[in-house]
PDB file of C-alpha atoms in Angstrom:
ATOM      1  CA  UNK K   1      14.809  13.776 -10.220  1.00  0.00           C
ATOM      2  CA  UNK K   2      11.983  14.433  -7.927  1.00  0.00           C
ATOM      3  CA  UNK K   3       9.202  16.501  -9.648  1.00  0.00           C
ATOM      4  CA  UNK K   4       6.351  18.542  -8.737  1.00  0.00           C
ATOM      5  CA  UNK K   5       2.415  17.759  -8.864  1.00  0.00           C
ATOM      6  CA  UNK K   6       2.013  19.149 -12.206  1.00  0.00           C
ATOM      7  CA  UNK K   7       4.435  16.923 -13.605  1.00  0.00           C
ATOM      8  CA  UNK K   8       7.071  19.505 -14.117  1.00  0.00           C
ATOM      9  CA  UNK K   9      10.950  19.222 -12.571  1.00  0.00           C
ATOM     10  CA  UNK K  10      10.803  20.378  -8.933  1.00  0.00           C
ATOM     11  CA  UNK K  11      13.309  23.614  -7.706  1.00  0.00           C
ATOM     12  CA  UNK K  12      11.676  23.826  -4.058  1.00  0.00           C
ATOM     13  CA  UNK K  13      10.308  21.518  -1.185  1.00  0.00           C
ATOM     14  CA  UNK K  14       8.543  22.370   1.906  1.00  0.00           C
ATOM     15  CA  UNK K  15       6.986  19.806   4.675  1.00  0.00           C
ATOM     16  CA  UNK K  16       3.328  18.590   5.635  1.00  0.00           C
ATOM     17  CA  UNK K  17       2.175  16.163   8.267  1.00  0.00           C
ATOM     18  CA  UNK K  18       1.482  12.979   6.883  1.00  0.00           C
ATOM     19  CA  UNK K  19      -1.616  11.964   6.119  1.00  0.00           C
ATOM     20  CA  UNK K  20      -3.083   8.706   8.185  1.00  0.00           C
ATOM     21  CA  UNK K  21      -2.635   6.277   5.428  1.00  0.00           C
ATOM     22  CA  UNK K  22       1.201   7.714   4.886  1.00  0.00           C
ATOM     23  CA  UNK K  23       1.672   7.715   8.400  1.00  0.00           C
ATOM     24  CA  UNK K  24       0.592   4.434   8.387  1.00  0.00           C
ATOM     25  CA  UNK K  25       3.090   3.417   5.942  1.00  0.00           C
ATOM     26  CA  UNK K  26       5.697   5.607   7.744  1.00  0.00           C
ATOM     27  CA  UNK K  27       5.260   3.366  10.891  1.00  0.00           C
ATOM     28  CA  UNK K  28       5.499   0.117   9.326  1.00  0.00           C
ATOM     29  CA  UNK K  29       8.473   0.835   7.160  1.00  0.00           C
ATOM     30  CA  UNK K  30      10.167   1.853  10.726  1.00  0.00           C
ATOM     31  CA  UNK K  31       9.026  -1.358  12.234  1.00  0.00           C
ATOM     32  CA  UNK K  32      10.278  -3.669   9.787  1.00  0.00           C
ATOM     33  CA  UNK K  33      13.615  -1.542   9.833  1.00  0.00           C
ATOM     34  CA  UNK K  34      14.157  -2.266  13.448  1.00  0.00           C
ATOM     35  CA  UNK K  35      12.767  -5.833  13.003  1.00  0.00           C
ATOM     36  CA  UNK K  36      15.922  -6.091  10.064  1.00  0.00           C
ATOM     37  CA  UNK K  37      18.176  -4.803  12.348  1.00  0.00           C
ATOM     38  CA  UNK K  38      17.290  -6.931  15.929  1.00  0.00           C
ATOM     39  CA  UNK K  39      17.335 -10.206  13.107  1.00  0.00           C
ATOM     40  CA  UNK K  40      20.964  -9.149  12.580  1.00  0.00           C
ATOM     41  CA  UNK K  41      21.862  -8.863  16.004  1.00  0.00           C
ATOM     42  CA  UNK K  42      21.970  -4.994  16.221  1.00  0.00           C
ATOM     43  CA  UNK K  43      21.305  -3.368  19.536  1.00  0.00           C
ATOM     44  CA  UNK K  44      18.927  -0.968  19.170  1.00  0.00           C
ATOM     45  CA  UNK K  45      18.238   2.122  21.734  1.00  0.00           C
ATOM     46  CA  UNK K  46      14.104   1.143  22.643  1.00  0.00           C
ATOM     47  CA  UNK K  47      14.286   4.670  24.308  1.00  0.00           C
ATOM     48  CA  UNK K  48      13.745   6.022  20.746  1.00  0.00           C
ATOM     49  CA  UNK K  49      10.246   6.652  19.754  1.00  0.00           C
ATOM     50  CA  UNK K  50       8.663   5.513  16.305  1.00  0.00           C
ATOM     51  CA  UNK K  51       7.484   7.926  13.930  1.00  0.00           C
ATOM     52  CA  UNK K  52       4.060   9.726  15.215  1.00  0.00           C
ATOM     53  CA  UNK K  53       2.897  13.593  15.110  1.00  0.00           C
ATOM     54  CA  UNK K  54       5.979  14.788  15.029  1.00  0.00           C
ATOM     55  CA  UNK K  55       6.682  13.284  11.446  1.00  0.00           C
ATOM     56  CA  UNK K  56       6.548  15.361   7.880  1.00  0.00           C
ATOM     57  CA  UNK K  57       6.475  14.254   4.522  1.00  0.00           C
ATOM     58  CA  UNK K  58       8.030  16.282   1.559  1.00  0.00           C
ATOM     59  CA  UNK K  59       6.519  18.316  -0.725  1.00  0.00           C
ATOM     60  CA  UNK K  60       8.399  19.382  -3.889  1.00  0.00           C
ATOM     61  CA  UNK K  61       7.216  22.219  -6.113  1.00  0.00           C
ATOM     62  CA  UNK K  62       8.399  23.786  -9.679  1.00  0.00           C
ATOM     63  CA  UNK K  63       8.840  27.174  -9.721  1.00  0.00           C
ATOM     64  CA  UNK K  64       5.248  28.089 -11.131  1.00  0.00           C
ATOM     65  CA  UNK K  65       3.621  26.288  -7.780  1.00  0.00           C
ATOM     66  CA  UNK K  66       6.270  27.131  -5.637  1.00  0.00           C
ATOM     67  CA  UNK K  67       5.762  28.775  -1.885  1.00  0.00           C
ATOM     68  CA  UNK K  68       7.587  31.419  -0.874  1.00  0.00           C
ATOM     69  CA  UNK K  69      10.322  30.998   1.607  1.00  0.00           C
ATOM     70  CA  UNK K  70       9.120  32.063   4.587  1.00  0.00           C
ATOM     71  CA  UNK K  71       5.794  30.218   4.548  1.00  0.00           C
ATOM     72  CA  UNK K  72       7.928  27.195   3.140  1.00  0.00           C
ATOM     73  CA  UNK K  73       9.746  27.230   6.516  1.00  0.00           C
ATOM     74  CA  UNK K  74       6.170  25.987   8.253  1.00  0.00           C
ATOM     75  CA  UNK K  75       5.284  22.535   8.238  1.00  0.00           C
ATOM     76  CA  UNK K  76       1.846  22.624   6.554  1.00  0.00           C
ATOM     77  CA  UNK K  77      -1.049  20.313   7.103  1.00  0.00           C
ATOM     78  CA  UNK K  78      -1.798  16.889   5.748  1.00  0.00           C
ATOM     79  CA  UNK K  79      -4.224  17.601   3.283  1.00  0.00           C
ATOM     80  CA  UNK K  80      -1.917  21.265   1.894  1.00  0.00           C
ATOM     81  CA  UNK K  81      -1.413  20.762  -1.592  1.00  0.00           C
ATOM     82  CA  UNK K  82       0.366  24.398  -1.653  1.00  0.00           C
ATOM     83  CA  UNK K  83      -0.846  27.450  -3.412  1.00  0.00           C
ATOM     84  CA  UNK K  84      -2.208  27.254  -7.245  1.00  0.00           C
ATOM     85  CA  UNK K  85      -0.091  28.308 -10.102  1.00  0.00           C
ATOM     86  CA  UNK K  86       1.721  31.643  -9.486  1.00  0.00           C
ATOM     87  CA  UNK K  87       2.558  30.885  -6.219  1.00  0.00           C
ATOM     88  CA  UNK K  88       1.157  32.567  -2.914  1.00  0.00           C
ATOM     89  CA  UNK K  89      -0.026  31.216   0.553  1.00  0.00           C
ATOM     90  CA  UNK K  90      -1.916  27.623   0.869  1.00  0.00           C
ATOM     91  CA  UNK K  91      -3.793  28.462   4.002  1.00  0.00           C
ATOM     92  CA  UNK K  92      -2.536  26.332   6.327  1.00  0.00           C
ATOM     93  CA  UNK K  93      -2.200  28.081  10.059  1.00  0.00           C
ATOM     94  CA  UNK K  94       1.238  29.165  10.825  1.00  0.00           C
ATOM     95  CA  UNK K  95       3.584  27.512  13.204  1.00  0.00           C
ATOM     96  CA  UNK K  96       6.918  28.350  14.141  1.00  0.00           C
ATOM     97  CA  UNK K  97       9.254  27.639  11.242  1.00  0.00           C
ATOM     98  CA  UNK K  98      10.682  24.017  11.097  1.00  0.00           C
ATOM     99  CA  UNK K  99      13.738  25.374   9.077  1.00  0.00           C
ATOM    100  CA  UNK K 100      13.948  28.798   9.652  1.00  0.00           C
ATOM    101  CA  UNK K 101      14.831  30.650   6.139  1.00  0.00           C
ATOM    102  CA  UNK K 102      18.286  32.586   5.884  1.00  0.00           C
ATOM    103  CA  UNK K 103      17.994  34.241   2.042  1.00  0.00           C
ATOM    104  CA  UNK K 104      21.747  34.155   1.170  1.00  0.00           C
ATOM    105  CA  UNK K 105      21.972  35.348  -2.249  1.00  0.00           C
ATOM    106  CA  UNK K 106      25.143  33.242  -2.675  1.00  0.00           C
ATOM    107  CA  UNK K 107      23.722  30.148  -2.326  1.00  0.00           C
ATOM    108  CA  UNK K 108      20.784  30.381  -5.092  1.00  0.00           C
ATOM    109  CA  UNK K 109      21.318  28.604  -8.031  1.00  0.00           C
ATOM    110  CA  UNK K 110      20.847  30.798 -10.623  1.00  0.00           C
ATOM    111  CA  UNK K 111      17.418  30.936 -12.867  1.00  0.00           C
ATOM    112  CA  UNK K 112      16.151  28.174 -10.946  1.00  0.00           C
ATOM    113  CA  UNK K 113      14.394  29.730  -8.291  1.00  0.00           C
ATOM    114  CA  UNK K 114      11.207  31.954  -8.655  1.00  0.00           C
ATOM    115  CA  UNK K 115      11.785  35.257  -7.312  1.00  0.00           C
ATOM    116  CA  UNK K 116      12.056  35.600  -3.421  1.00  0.00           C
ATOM    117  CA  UNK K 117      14.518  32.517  -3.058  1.00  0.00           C
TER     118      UNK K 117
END
């Protein structure tokens, strides 16, 4: 199970830029990947472009350092560790939403979420 900074089980996830380092990593592991696959005789389309700006990294929160939806939907900056405990904004400036939010009641687990999901 995937768990939040604080050590705590995680109920939400949101999406930052990568920092260089993790970018980094993010390239390489993509590299090798298509170095595996040409080694094995796969075809592979060039035309696709490696991992760069455009990548994100998950974040995942428990409900007591969670992000409410809306500003969840944004993909936050490198450095964004998300708001302190109880929640709120992280100050990151806002971007159109990478996954818009669509609060359907039916699909929240129940006494998982904080309020707002």
């Amino acid at each position: 199970m995937t768990a939040c900074a604080c050590g705590a089980a995680a109920v939400v996830q949101w999406r930052r830029r990568p920092t260089e380092a993790e970018l980094d990593r993010i390239v390489r592991a993509e590299e090798t990947r298509r170095a595996a696959a040409r080694a094995l005789g796969a075809v592979l389309d060039e035309d696709t472009p490696a991992p760069g700006a455009d990548a994100t990294v998950p974040v995942y929160a428990c409900a007591s350092h969670a992000l409410p939806p809306g500003i969840a939907s944004q993909v936050h900056e490198a450095a964004c560790a998300g708001p302190g405990k109880g929640g709120g904004a992280c100050g990151c400036p806002l971007a159109e939403p990478e996954f818009p939010f669509d609060p359907a009641e039916e699909q929240r687990p129940a006494g998982l979420l904080p309020p707002g999901w």
